[in-house]
CSV table of C-alpha atoms in Angstrom, one decimal:
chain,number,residue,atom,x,y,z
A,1,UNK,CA,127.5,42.2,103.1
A,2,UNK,CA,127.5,45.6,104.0
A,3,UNK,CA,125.3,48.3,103.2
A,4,UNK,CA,127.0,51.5,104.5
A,5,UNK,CA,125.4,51.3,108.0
A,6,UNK,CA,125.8,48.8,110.8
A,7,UNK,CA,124.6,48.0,114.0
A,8,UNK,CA,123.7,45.5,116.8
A,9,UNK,CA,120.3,46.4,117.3
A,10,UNK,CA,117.4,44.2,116.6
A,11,UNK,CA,116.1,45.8,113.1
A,12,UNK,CA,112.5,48.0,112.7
A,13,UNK,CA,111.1,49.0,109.6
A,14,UNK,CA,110.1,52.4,109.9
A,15,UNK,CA,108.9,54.8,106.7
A,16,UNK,CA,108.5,52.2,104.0
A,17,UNK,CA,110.6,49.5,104.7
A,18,UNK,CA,113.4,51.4,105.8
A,19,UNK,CA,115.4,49.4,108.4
A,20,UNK,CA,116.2,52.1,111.5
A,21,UNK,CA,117.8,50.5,114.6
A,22,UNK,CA,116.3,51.3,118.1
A,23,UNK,CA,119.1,52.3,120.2
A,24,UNK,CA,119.9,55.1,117.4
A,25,UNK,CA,119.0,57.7,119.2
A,26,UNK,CA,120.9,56.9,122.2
A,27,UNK,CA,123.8,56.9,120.3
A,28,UNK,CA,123.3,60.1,118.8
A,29,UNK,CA,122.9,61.8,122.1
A,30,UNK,CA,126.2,60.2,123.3
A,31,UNK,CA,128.1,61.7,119.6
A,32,UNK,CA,126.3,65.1,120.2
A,33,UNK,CA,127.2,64.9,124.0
A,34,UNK,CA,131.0,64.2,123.0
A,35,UNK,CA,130.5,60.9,125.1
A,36,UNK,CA,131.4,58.7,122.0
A,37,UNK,CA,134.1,58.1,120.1
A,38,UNK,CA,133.6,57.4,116.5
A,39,UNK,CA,134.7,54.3,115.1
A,40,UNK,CA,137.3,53.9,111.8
A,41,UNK,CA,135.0,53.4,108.8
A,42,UNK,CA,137.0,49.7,107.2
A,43,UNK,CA,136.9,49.7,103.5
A,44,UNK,CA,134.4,47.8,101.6
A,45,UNK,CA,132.4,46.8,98.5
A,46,UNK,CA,129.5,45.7,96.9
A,47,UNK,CA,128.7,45.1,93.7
A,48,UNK,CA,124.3,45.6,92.0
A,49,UNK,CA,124.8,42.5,89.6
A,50,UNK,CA,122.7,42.8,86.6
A,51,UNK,CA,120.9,40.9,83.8
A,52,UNK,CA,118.5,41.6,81.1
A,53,UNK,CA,114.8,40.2,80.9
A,54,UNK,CA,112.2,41.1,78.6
A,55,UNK,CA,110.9,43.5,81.0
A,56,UNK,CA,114.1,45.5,81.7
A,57,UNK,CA,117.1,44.9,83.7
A,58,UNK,CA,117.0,42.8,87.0
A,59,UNK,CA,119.0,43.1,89.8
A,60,UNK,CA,120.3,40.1,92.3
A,61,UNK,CA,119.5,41.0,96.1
A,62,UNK,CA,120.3,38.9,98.9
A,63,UNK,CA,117.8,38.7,101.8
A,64,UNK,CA,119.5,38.4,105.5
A,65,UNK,CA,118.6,35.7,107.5
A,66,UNK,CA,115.6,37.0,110.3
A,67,UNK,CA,118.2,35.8,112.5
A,68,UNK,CA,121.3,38.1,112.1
A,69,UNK,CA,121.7,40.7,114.9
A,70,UNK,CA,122.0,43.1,112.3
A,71,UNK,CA,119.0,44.2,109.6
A,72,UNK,CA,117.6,40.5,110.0
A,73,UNK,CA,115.1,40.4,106.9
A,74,UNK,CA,116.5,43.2,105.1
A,75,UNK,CA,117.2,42.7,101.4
A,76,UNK,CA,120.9,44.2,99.6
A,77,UNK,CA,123.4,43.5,97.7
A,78,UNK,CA,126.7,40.7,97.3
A,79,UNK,CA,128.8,42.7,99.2
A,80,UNK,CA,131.7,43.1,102.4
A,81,UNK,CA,134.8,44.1,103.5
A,82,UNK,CA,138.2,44.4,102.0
A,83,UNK,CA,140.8,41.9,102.8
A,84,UNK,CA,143.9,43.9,103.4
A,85,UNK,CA,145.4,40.9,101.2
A,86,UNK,CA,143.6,42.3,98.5
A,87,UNK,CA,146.1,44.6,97.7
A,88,UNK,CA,148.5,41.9,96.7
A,89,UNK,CA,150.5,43.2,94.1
A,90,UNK,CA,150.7,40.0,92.6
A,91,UNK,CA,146.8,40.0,91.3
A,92,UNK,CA,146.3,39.2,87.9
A,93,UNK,CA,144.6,42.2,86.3
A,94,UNK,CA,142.8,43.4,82.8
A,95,UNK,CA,141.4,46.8,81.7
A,96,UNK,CA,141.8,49.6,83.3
A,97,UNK,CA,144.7,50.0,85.8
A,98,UNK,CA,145.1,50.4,88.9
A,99,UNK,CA,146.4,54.3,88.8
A,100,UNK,CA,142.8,55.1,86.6
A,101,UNK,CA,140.8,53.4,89.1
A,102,UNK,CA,142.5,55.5,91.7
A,103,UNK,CA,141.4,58.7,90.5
A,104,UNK,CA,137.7,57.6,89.6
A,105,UNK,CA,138.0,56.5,93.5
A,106,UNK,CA,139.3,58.9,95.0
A,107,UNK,CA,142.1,57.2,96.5
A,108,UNK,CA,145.8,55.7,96.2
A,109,UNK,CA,146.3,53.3,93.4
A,110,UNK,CA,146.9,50.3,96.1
A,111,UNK,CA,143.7,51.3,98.2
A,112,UNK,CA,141.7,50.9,94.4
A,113,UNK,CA,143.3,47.5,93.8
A,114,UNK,CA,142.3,46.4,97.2
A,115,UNK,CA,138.5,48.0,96.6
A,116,UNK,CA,138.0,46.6,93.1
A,117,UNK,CA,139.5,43.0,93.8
A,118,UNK,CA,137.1,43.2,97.3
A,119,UNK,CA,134.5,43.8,94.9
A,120,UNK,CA,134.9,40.9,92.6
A,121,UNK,CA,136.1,38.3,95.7
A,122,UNK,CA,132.4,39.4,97.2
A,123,UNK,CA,131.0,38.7,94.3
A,124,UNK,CA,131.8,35.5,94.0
A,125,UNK,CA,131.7,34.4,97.4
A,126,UNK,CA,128.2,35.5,98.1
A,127,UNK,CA,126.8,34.9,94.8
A,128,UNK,CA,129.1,32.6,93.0
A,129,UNK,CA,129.6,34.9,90.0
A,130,UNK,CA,133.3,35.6,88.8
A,131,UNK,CA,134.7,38.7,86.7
A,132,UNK,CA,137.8,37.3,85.8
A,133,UNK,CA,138.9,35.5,82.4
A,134,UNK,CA,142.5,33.8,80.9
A,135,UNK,CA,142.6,36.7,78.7
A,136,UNK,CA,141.4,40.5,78.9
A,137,UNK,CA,138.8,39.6,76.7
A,138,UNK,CA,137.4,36.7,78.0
A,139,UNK,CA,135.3,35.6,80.9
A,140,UNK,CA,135.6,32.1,82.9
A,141,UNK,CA,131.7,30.3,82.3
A,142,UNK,CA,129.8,28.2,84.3
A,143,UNK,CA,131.4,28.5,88.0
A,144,UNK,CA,129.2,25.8,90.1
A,145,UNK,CA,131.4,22.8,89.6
A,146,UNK,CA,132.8,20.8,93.5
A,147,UNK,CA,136.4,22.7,92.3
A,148,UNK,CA,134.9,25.9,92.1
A,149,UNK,CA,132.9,25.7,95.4
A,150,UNK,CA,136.3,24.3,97.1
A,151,UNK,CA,138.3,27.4,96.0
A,152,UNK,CA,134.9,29.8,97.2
A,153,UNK,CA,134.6,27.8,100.4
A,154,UNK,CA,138.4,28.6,100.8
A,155,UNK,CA,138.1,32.1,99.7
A,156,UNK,CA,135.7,32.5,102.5
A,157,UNK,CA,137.5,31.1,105.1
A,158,UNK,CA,140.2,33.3,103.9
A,159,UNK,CA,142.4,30.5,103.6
A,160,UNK,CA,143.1,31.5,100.1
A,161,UNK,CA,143.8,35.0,99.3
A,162,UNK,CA,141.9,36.4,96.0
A,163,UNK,CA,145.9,37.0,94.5
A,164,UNK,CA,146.6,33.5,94.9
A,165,UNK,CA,143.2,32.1,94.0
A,166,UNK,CA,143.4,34.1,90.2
A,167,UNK,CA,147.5,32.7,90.0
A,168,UNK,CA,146.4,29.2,91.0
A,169,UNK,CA,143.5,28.9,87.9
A,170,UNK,CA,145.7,31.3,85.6
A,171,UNK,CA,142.8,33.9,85.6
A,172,UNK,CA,142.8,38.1,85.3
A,173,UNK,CA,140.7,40.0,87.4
A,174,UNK,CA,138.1,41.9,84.6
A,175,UNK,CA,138.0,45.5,85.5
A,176,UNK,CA,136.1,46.8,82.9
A,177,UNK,CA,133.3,44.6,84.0
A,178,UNK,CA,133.0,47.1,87.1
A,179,UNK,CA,131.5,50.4,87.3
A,180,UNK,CA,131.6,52.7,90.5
A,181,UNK,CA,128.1,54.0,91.2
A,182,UNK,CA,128.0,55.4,94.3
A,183,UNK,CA,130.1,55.1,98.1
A,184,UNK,CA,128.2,55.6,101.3
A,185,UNK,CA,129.8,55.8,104.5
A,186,UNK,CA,128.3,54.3,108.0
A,187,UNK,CA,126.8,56.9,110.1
A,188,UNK,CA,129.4,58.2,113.0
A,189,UNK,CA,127.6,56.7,115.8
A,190,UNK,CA,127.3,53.1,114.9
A,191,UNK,CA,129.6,50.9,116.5
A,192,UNK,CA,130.9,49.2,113.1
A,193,UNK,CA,131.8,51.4,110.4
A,194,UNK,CA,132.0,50.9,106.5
A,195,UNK,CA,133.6,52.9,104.0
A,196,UNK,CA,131.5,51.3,101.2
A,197,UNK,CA,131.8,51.4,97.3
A,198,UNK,CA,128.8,50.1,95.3
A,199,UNK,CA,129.8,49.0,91.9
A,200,UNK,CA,127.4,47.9,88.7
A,201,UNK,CA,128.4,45.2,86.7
A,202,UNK,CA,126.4,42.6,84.5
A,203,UNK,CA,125.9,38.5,84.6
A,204,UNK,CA,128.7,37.5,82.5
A,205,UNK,CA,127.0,35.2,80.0
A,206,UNK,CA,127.2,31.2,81.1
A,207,UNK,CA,127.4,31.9,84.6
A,208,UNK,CA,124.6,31.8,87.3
A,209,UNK,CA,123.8,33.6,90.9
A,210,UNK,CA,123.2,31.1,94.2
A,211,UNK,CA,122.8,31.8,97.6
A,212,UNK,CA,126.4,31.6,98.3
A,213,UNK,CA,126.4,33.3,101.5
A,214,UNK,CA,125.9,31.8,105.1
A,215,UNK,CA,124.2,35.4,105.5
A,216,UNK,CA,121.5,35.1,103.6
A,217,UNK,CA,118.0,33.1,103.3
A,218,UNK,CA,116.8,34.1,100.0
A,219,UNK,CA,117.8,35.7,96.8
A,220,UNK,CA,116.5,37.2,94.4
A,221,UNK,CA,116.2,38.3,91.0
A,222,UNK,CA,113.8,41.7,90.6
A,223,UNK,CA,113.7,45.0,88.4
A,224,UNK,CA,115.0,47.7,90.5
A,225,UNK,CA,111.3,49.4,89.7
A,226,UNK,CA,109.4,46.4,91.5
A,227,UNK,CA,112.0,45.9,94.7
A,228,UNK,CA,111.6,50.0,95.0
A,229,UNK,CA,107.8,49.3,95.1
A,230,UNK,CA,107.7,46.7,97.7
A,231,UNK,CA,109.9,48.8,99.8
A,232,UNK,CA,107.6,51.6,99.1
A,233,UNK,CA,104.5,49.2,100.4
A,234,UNK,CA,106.7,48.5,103.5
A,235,UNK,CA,106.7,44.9,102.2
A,236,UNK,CA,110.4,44.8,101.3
A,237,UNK,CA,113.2,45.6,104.1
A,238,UNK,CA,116.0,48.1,103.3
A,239,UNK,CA,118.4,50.5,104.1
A,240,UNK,CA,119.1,53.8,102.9
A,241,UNK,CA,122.3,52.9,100.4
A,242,UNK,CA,120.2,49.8,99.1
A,243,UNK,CA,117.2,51.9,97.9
A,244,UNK,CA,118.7,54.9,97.0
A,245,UNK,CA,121.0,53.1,94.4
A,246,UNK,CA,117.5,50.9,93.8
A,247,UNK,CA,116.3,53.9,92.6
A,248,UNK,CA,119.3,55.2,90.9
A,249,UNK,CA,119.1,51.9,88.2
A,250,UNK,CA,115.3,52.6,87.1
A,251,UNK,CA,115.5,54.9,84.6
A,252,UNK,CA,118.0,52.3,82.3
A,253,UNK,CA,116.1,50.0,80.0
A,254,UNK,CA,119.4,47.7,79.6
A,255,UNK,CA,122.1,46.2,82.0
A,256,UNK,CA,124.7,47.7,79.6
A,257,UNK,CA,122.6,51.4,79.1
A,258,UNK,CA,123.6,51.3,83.6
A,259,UNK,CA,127.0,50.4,83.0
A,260,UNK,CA,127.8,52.8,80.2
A,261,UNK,CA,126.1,55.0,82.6
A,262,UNK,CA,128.6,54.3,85.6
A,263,UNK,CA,131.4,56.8,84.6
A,264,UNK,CA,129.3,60.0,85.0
A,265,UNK,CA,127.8,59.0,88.9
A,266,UNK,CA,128.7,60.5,91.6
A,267,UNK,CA,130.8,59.0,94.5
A,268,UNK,CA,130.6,62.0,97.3
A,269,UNK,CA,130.5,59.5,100.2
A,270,UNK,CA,126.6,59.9,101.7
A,271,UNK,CA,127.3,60.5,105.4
A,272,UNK,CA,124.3,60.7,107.6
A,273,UNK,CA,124.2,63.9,109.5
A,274,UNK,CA,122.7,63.9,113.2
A,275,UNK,CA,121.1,66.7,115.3
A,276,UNK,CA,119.0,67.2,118.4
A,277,UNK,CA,116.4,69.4,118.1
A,278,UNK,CA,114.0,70.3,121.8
A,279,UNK,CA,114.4,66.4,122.4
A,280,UNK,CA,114.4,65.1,119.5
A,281,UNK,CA,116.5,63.7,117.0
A,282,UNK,CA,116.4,65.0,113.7
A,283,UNK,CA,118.4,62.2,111.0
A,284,UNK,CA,119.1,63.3,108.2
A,285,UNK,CA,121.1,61.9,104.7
A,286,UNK,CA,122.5,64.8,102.5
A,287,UNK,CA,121.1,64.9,99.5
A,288,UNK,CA,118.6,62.1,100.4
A,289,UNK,CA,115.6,63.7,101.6
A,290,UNK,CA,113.3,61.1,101.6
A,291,UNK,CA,115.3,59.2,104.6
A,292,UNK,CA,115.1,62.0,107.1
A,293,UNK,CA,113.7,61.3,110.1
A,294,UNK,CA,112.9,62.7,113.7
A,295,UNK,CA,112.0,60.5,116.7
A,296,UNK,CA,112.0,61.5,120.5
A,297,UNK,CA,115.1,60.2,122.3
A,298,UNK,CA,113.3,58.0,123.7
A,299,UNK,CA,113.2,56.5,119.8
A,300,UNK,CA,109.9,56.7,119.3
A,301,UNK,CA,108.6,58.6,115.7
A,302,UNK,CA,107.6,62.5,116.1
């Protein structure tokens, strides 16, 4: 499920509960120093599933297992790589097409396919929530049933492309149930690197979220306004990406008020920027202020 940065480090909180890996500023010398290569970014995507409640919209978070080498404890969002197989032509597809998506994404129509159907595979194999129907206007209902699991499981162990998966049950992939929000890029001197698109989309009525995902420990259900707040206590793990577009969802009072909102975001990929400043390393997110940081190379906090 990936947030837009990755690692191998055992994970600290640090301001808030912002995850910050301790070999960072290692790396950072060794980028600055020309002694490291930067990795290829892969493509992937992640999807903020919403639903209303009396109170406002909720979101669905995931919480990784304290285990996982990589931001054990942290909470984000279904989410993970593309499946080059994704850009089967053969995918069933409804709304918009592949050539609109394309220029809302920045990229070639077959990259966007392989983005937006990454989106919708994650979706359902971490969550067990499907944005597909047997017409452009429809939407498949409750999706917990042994068949169902069978064809996640497989999806998973990508014995089953998401092409052949759609064909098999006579479904469309629902593309206007998707809208891009935001695309943040792994910093340059992490080991594994994601190119990753964060999409909005709602619960599709009769269907319900699990903890799909080997990944995860916990999920949850939670306005975007109350996870930023436990983040803010230090009592909720994140990662920049995951509480900046936290953030970004407070101000709508309705899963469809976000979604109708989608069109007008920005996606200028977020890139963290790195310096070294007298010994220290000065971290810093454009545009994203409240995630700068400066620690000694030695990683400790200025």
């Amino acid at each position: 499920m990936p947030n837009g940065q990755h690692g191998q480090p055992s994970p600290e909180p640090s301001a808030g509960g912002q995850w910050y890996p301790p070999e960072w500023p290692a790396r950072i010398r060794a980028l600055a120093e020309g002694a490291l290569t930067p990795a290829q970014p892969k493509r992937a995507a992640t999807v903020m599933l919403l639903r209303d409640t009396s109170a406002g919209p909720a979101v669905h978070m995931l919480r990784r297992r304290a285990s996982m080498a990589f931001a054990g404890g942290a909470y984000a969002y279904p989410g993970g790589g593309v499946d080059p197989r994704d850009e089967d032509h053969r995918i069933g597809w409804a709304g918009p097409g592949q050539d609109a998506w394309a220029a809302r994404l920045g990229t070639d129509a077959a990259t966007a396919q392989a983005i937006v159907c990454g989106a919708v595979r994650e979706t359902f194999e971490e969550a067990g929530v499907l944005l597909a129907g047997q017409t452009p206007d429809t939407v498949v209902g409750d999706t917990t049933g042994d068949d169902w699991e069978a064809d996640r499981a497989a999806l998973v162990g990508r014995e089953l492309s998401f092409a052949e998966f759609l064909e098999r049950r006579g479904l469309l992939l629902r593309s206007d149930l998707l809208g891009a929000w935001a695309r943040w890029i792994t910093p340059e001197f992490e080991p594994r690197r994601y190119d990753t698109w964060f999409f909005v989309a709602a619960l599709p009525e009769g269907q319900r979220t699990r903890n799909a995902s080997t990944e995860a420990d916990r999920t949850v259900w939670i306005r975007p306004q109350d996870a930023a707040a436990g983040y803010d206590r230090g009592e909720l793990l994140m990662m920049p990406p995951t509480i900046s577009t936290l953030r970004s969802l407070e101000p709508y009072a309705a899963a469809a008020d976000a979604l109708a909102a989608a069109g007008a975001q920005d996606l200028t990929p977020v890139l963290a920027e790195a310096a070294l400043e007298d010994g220290v390393v000065v971290l810093s997110w454009p545009g994203h202020d409240e995630f700068t940081k400066r620690v000694t190379l030695g990683g400790g906090p200025v």
